[in-house]
Amino acid sequence: MIDLEKIKRYIVNGEVVHKGEFWRRGRKLSQRLEQIVIESKLNLRDIAFKYSAKIEEGTQCGPLYREHLADVIKGIRNTKRYVKAIEESWGLPIETIRSIYREDKEAEKRMEKLDSNSIQEFAIWYKNILNSKKETYNIIKIANIEDQNVSEIAI
């Protein structure tokens, strides 16, 4: 039986909602991926939770696991449904995410840390991407509503 006291996230209107404060995980992956986690408000555990809840009864697929999502980012795994979950959640192509991860890990091996200005610039760049995706989604949604209204009037 599931203990509802321990559940810290829920899905409301297709979005993951945190009970209490948002967990800022993702620091182990890389500095810039941490910014992606912060701005998207979805860490790997949240993505696994969200897409495990989306499983349809007719499919053979099981739940998604955080560890497997990390392997996809690292380039170790290439499972389609994991790739799709990451791309849809963070709004970036998997190759971009992997290149960010590789660049940050190479810099980490050289004992280099990104300065706060470059992290800030990256965060602004990523916010702009998220905002443009939201605007595009809203435009498509409005167009679909207008098409539906036109077809209702025609009937």
Coordinates of N, CA and C in Angstrom, one line a residue:
M1 N 0.8 -1.2 0.0 CA 0.0 0.0 0.0 C 0.9 1.2 0.0
I2 N 0.5 2.3 -0.7 CA 1.3 3.5 -0.9 C 1.0 4.4 0.3
D3 N 2.0 4.9 1.0 CA 1.9 5.8 2.1 C 1.8 7.2 1.5
L4 N 0.6 7.8 1.6 CA 0.5 9.1 1.0 C 1.2 10.2 1.7
E5 N 1.7 10.0 3.0 CA 2.4 10.9 3.7 C 3.8 11.1 3.1
K6 N 4.4 10.1 2.4 CA 5.7 10.2 1.9 C 5.7 10.7 0.4
I7 N 4.6 10.8 -0.2 CA 4.6 11.3 -1.6 C 4.9 12.8 -1.6
K8 N 5.9 13.2 -2.4 CA 6.3 14.6 -2.4 C 6.0 15.3 -3.7
R9 N 5.4 14.6 -4.7 CA 5.1 15.2 -6.0 C 3.8 14.6 -6.5
Y10 N 3.1 15.4 -7.2 CA 1.8 15.0 -7.8 C 1.8 15.4 -9.2
I11 N 0.9 14.8 -10.0 CA 0.7 15.3 -11.4 C -0.7 16.0 -11.4
V12 N -0.7 17.3 -11.8 CA -1.9 18.1 -11.9 C -1.9 18.8 -13.2
N13 N -2.9 18.5 -14.0 CA -3.0 19.0 -15.4 C -1.8 18.7 -16.2
G14 N -1.3 17.5 -16.0 CA -0.1 17.0 -16.8 C 1.2 17.6 -16.4
E15 N 1.3 18.3 -15.3 CA 2.5 18.9 -14.8 C 2.8 18.3 -13.4
V16 N 4.1 18.2 -13.2 CA 4.6 17.7 -11.9 C 4.5 18.9 -10.9
V17 N 3.8 18.7 -9.8 CA 3.7 19.7 -8.7 C 4.4 19.1 -7.5
H18 N 5.2 19.9 -6.9 CA 6.0 19.5 -5.7 C 5.2 19.9 -4.4
K19 N 5.2 19.0 -3.5 CA 4.6 19.3 -2.2 C 5.8 19.9 -1.4
G20 N 5.6 21.1 -0.9 CA 6.6 21.8 -0.2 C 7.6 22.4 -1.2
E21 N 8.9 22.5 -0.8 CA 9.9 23.1 -1.7 C 10.3 22.2 -2.8
F22 N 10.8 22.8 -3.9 CA 11.3 22.1 -5.0 C 12.7 21.6 -4.7
W23 N 12.9 20.3 -5.0 CA 14.2 19.7 -4.8 C 15.1 20.1 -5.9
R24 N 16.2 20.8 -5.7 CA 17.1 21.2 -6.7 C 18.2 20.2 -6.9
R25 N 17.8 19.0 -7.4 CA 18.8 18.0 -7.7 C 19.4 18.2 -9.1
G26 N 20.4 17.5 -9.5 CA 21.0 17.6 -10.8 C 22.4 18.1 -10.7
R27 N 22.9 18.4 -9.5 CA 24.2 19.0 -9.3 C 25.3 18.0 -9.7
K28 N 25.0 16.7 -9.6 CA 26.1 15.7 -9.9 C 26.3 15.6 -11.4
L29 N 25.3 15.9 -12.2 CA 25.4 15.8 -13.6 C 26.4 16.8 -14.1
S30 N 26.2 18.1 -14.0 CA 27.1 19.2 -14.4 C 26.5 20.5 -14.0
Q31 N 27.4 21.5 -14.1 CA 26.9 22.9 -13.6 C 25.8 23.4 -14.5
R32 N 25.9 23.3 -15.8 CA 24.9 23.9 -16.6 C 23.6 23.0 -16.6
L33 N 23.7 21.7 -16.5 CA 22.5 20.9 -16.4 C 21.8 21.2 -15.1
E34 N 22.5 21.6 -14.1 CA 21.9 22.0 -12.8 C 21.0 23.2 -13.1
Q35 N 21.4 24.2 -14.0 CA 20.6 25.3 -14.3 C 19.4 24.9 -15.1
I36 N 19.5 23.9 -16.0 CA 18.3 23.4 -16.7 C 17.3 22.8 -15.7
V37 N 17.8 22.1 -14.7 CA 16.9 21.5 -13.7 C 16.2 22.6 -13.0
I38 N 16.9 23.6 -12.6 CA 16.3 24.8 -11.8 C 15.3 25.5 -12.7
E39 N 15.6 25.8 -13.9 CA 14.7 26.6 -14.7 C 13.5 25.8 -15.2
S40 N 13.7 24.5 -15.5 CA 12.5 23.7 -16.0 C 11.7 23.2 -14.8
K41 N 12.3 23.2 -13.6 CA 11.7 22.7 -12.4 C 11.4 21.2 -12.5
L42 N 12.2 20.5 -13.3 CA 12.1 19.1 -13.4 C 13.4 18.4 -13.3
N43 N 13.7 17.7 -12.2 CA 14.9 16.9 -12.1 C 14.6 15.5 -12.7
L44 N 15.6 14.7 -12.7 CA 15.5 13.4 -13.3 C 14.4 12.5 -12.6
R45 N 14.4 12.7 -11.3 CA 13.4 11.9 -10.5 C 11.9 12.4 -10.9
D46 N 11.8 13.7 -11.1 CA 10.5 14.2 -11.5 C 10.1 13.7 -12.9
I47 N 11.1 13.7 -13.8 CA 10.8 13.2 -15.2 C 10.4 11.8 -15.2
A48 N 11.1 11.0 -14.4 CA 10.8 9.5 -14.2 C 9.4 9.4 -13.7
F49 N 9.0 10.2 -12.7 CA 7.7 10.1 -12.1 C 6.6 10.5 -13.1
K50 N 6.8 11.6 -13.8 CA 5.8 12.1 -14.7 C 5.6 11.1 -15.8
Y51 N 6.6 10.6 -16.4 CA 6.5 9.7 -17.6 C 6.1 8.2 -17.1
S52 N 6.3 7.9 -15.9 CA 5.9 6.6 -15.4 C 4.4 6.6 -15.2
A53 N 3.9 7.8 -14.8 CA 2.4 8.0 -14.6 C 1.7 8.0 -15.9
K54 N 2.4 8.3 -17.0 CA 1.7 8.4 -18.3 C 1.6 7.1 -19.0
I55 N 2.0 6.0 -18.4 CA 2.0 4.7 -19.0 C 0.5 4.3 -19.3
E56 N 0.3 3.9 -20.5 CA -1.1 3.5 -20.9 C -1.2 2.0 -20.6
E57 N -2.4 1.6 -20.3 CA -2.7 0.2 -19.9 C -2.3 -0.8 -21.0
G58 N -2.5 -0.4 -22.2 CA -2.3 -1.3 -23.3 C -0.8 -1.6 -23.7
T59 N 0.1 -0.8 -23.2 CA 1.5 -0.9 -23.5 C 2.2 -1.8 -22.6
Q60 N 3.3 -2.4 -23.2 CA 4.2 -3.3 -22.4 C 5.2 -2.6 -21.6
C61 N 5.4 -1.3 -21.8 CA 6.5 -0.6 -21.1 C 6.3 -0.5 -19.6
G62 N 7.3 -0.6 -18.9 CA 7.2 -0.4 -17.4 C 7.6 1.1 -17.1
P63 N 7.8 1.3 -15.8 CA 8.1 2.7 -15.4 C 9.5 3.1 -15.8
L64 N 9.7 4.4 -15.8 CA 11.0 5.0 -16.1 C 11.8 5.1 -14.8
Y65 N 13.1 5.0 -14.9 CA 14.0 5.1 -13.7 C 15.0 6.2 -13.9
R66 N 15.2 6.9 -12.8 CA 16.1 8.1 -12.7 C 17.5 7.7 -13.2
E67 N 18.0 6.5 -12.8 CA 19.3 6.1 -13.1 C 19.5 5.9 -14.7
H68 N 18.4 5.4 -15.3 CA 18.4 5.2 -16.7 C 18.4 6.5 -17.5
L69 N 17.7 7.5 -16.9 CA 17.7 8.8 -17.5 C 19.1 9.4 -17.5
A70 N 19.8 9.2 -16.3 CA 21.1 9.7 -16.2 C 22.0 9.1 -17.3
D71 N 21.9 7.8 -17.5 CA 22.7 7.1 -18.5 C 22.4 7.6 -19.9
V72 N 21.1 8.0 -20.2 CA 20.8 8.6 -21.5 C 21.5 9.9 -21.7
I73 N 21.6 10.7 -20.6 CA 22.3 12.0 -20.7 C 23.7 11.8 -20.9
K74 N 24.3 10.8 -20.3 CA 25.7 10.5 -20.4 C 26.1 9.9 -21.7
G75 N 25.1 9.4 -22.4 CA 25.3 8.7 -23.7 C 25.5 7.2 -23.6
I76 N 25.3 6.6 -22.5 CA 25.5 5.2 -22.3 C 24.3 4.5 -22.8
R77 N 23.1 5.0 -22.6 CA 21.8 4.4 -23.1 C 21.2 5.3 -24.2
N78 N 20.4 4.7 -25.0 CA 19.7 5.5 -26.1 C 18.3 5.0 -26.3
T79 N 17.6 4.6 -25.2 CA 16.3 4.1 -25.3 C 15.3 5.2 -25.7
K80 N 14.5 5.0 -26.7 CA 13.7 6.0 -27.3 C 12.7 6.7 -26.3
R81 N 12.1 5.9 -25.5 CA 11.1 6.6 -24.6 C 11.8 7.4 -23.5
Y82 N 13.0 7.0 -23.1 CA 13.8 7.8 -22.2 C 14.3 9.1 -22.9
V83 N 14.8 9.0 -24.1 CA 15.2 10.2 -24.9 C 14.0 11.1 -25.0
K84 N 12.9 10.6 -25.4 CA 11.7 11.4 -25.6 C 11.3 12.1 -24.3
A85 N 11.3 11.4 -23.2 CA 10.9 12.0 -21.9 C 11.9 13.2 -21.6
I86 N 13.2 13.0 -21.8 CA 14.1 14.1 -21.5 C 13.9 15.3 -22.4
E87 N 13.8 15.0 -23.7 CA 13.6 16.1 -24.7 C 12.3 16.9 -24.4
E88 N 11.2 16.2 -24.1 CA 10.0 16.9 -23.9 C 10.0 17.7 -22.6
S89 N 10.7 17.1 -21.6 CA 10.7 17.8 -20.3 C 11.6 19.0 -20.2
W90 N 12.7 18.9 -20.8 CA 13.7 20.0 -20.8 C 13.7 20.9 -22.0
G91 N 13.0 20.5 -23.1 CA 12.8 21.3 -24.3 C 14.0 21.5 -25.1
L92 N 15.0 20.6 -25.0 CA 16.2 20.6 -25.8 C 16.4 19.2 -26.5
P93 N 17.0 19.2 -27.6 CA 17.4 17.9 -28.3 C 18.4 17.2 -27.4
I94 N 18.4 15.9 -27.4 CA 19.2 15.1 -26.6 C 20.7 15.3 -26.9
E95 N 21.0 15.5 -28.2 CA 22.4 15.8 -28.5 C 22.9 17.1 -27.9
T96 N 22.1 18.1 -27.8 CA 22.5 19.3 -27.1 C 22.8 19.1 -25.7
I97 N 21.9 18.3 -25.0 CA 22.0 18.0 -23.6 C 23.3 17.2 -23.4
R98 N 23.5 16.2 -24.2 CA 24.8 15.4 -24.1 C 26.0 16.2 -24.3
S99 N 26.0 17.1 -25.3 CA 27.2 18.0 -25.5 C 27.5 18.9 -24.3
I100 N 26.4 19.4 -23.7 CA 26.6 20.3 -22.5 C 27.2 19.4 -21.4
Y101 N 26.7 18.2 -21.2 CA 27.2 17.3 -20.2 C 28.7 17.0 -20.4
R102 N 29.0 16.7 -21.7 CA 30.4 16.3 -22.0 C 31.4 17.5 -21.8
E103 N 31.0 18.7 -22.2 CA 31.8 19.9 -22.1 C 32.0 20.2 -20.6
D104 N 31.0 20.1 -19.8 CA 31.1 20.4 -18.4 C 32.0 19.4 -17.7
K105 N 31.8 18.1 -18.0 CA 32.7 17.1 -17.4 C 34.1 17.2 -17.8
E106 N 34.4 17.6 -19.0 CA 35.8 17.8 -19.5 C 36.4 19.0 -18.7
A107 N 35.6 20.0 -18.5 CA 36.1 21.2 -17.8 C 36.4 20.8 -16.3
E108 N 35.5 19.9 -15.8 CA 35.6 19.5 -14.4 C 36.9 18.7 -14.2
K109 N 37.2 17.8 -15.2 CA 38.5 17.0 -15.2 C 39.7 17.9 -15.2
R110 N 39.6 19.1 -15.9 CA 40.7 20.0 -15.9 C 40.7 20.9 -14.7
M111 N 39.9 20.7 -13.7 CA 39.7 21.4 -12.5 C 39.2 22.9 -12.8
E112 N 38.5 23.1 -13.9 CA 38.0 24.4 -14.2 C 36.5 24.4 -13.8
K113 N 36.1 25.6 -13.3 CA 34.7 25.8 -12.9 C 34.2 27.0 -13.8
L114 N 33.0 26.9 -14.2 CA 32.4 28.0 -14.9 C 32.2 29.2 -13.9
D115 N 32.6 30.4 -14.5 CA 32.3 31.6 -13.6 C 30.9 31.9 -13.6
S116 N 30.5 32.7 -12.6 CA 29.1 33.0 -12.4 C 28.4 33.7 -13.6
N117 N 29.2 34.5 -14.3 CA 28.7 35.2 -15.5 C 28.3 34.2 -16.6
S118 N 29.1 33.2 -16.9 CA 28.8 32.3 -17.9 C 27.6 31.4 -17.6
I119 N 27.5 31.1 -16.3 CA 26.4 30.3 -15.8 C 25.1 31.1 -16.0
Q120 N 25.2 32.4 -15.6 CA 24.1 33.3 -15.7 C 23.6 33.5 -17.2
E121 N 24.6 33.6 -18.1 CA 24.3 33.7 -19.5 C 23.6 32.4 -20.0
F122 N 24.1 31.3 -19.6 CA 23.5 30.0 -19.9 C 22.1 30.0 -19.4
A123 N 21.8 30.4 -18.2 CA 20.5 30.4 -17.6 C 19.5 31.3 -18.4
I124 N 20.0 32.4 -18.8 CA 19.2 33.3 -19.6 C 18.9 32.7 -21.0
W125 N 19.9 32.1 -21.6 CA 19.7 31.4 -22.9 C 18.6 30.3 -22.8
Y126 N 18.7 29.5 -21.7 CA 17.8 28.4 -21.5 C 16.4 29.0 -21.2
K127 N 16.3 30.1 -20.4 CA 15.0 30.7 -20.2 C 14.3 31.1 -21.4
N128 N 15.1 31.7 -22.3 CA 14.6 32.2 -23.6 C 14.0 31.0 -24.4
I129 N 14.7 29.9 -24.4 CA 14.3 28.7 -25.1 C 13.0 28.2 -24.6
L130 N 12.9 28.1 -23.2 CA 11.6 27.7 -22.6 C 10.5 28.7 -22.9
N131 N 10.7 29.9 -22.9 CA 9.7 30.9 -23.2 C 9.2 30.8 -24.6
S132 N 10.1 30.6 -25.5 CA 9.8 30.5 -26.9 C 8.9 29.3 -27.2
K133 N 9.3 28.2 -26.5 CA 8.5 27.0 -26.6 C 7.1 27.1 -26.1
K134 N 7.0 27.9 -25.0 CA 5.6 28.1 -24.4 C 4.8 29.0 -25.3
E135 N 5.4 30.0 -25.9 CA 4.7 30.9 -26.8 C 4.2 30.1 -28.0
T136 N 5.1 29.3 -28.6 CA 4.7 28.5 -29.7 C 3.6 27.5 -29.4
Y137 N 3.6 26.9 -28.2 CA 2.5 26.0 -27.7 C 1.2 26.8 -27.6
N138 N 1.3 28.0 -27.0 CA 0.1 28.8 -26.9 C -0.5 29.2 -28.2
I139 N 0.4 29.6 -29.2 CA -0.1 30.0 -30.5 C -0.8 28.8 -31.2
I140 N -0.2 27.6 -31.1 CA -0.8 26.4 -31.7 C -2.2 26.1 -31.0
K141 N -2.2 26.3 -29.6 CA -3.4 26.0 -28.9 C -4.5 27.0 -29.3
I142 N -4.2 28.2 -29.5 CA -5.2 29.2 -29.9 C -5.7 28.9 -31.3
A143 N -4.8 28.5 -32.2 CA -5.1 28.2 -33.6 C -6.1 27.0 -33.6
N144 N -5.8 26.0 -32.8 CA -6.7 24.9 -32.7 C -8.1 25.2 -32.2
I145 N -8.2 26.1 -31.2 CA -9.4 26.6 -30.6 C -10.2 27.3 -31.7
E146 N -9.5 28.2 -32.5 CA -10.2 29.0 -33.5 C -10.7 28.0 -34.6
D147 N -9.9 27.0 -35.0 CA -10.4 26.0 -36.0 C -11.6 25.3 -35.5
Q148 N -11.6 25.0 -34.2 CA -12.8 24.2 -33.6 C -14.0 25.1 -33.7
N149 N -13.8 26.4 -33.3 CA -14.9 27.3 -33.3 C -15.5 27.5 -34.7
V150 N -14.6 27.6 -35.7 CA -15.1 27.8 -37.1 C -15.9 26.6 -37.6
S151 N -15.4 25.4 -37.2 CA -16.1 24.2 -37.6 C -17.5 24.1 -36.9
E152 N -17.5 24.5 -35.7 CA -18.8 24.5 -35.0 C -19.8 25.5 -35.6
I153 N -19.3 26.6 -36.0 CA -20.2 27.6 -36.7 C -20.7 27.1 -38.0
A154 N -19.8 26.4 -38.7 CA -20.2 25.8 -40.0 C -21.3 24.8 -39.9
I155 N -21.3 24.1 -38.8 CA -22.3 23.1 -38.6 C -23.6 23.7 -38.3

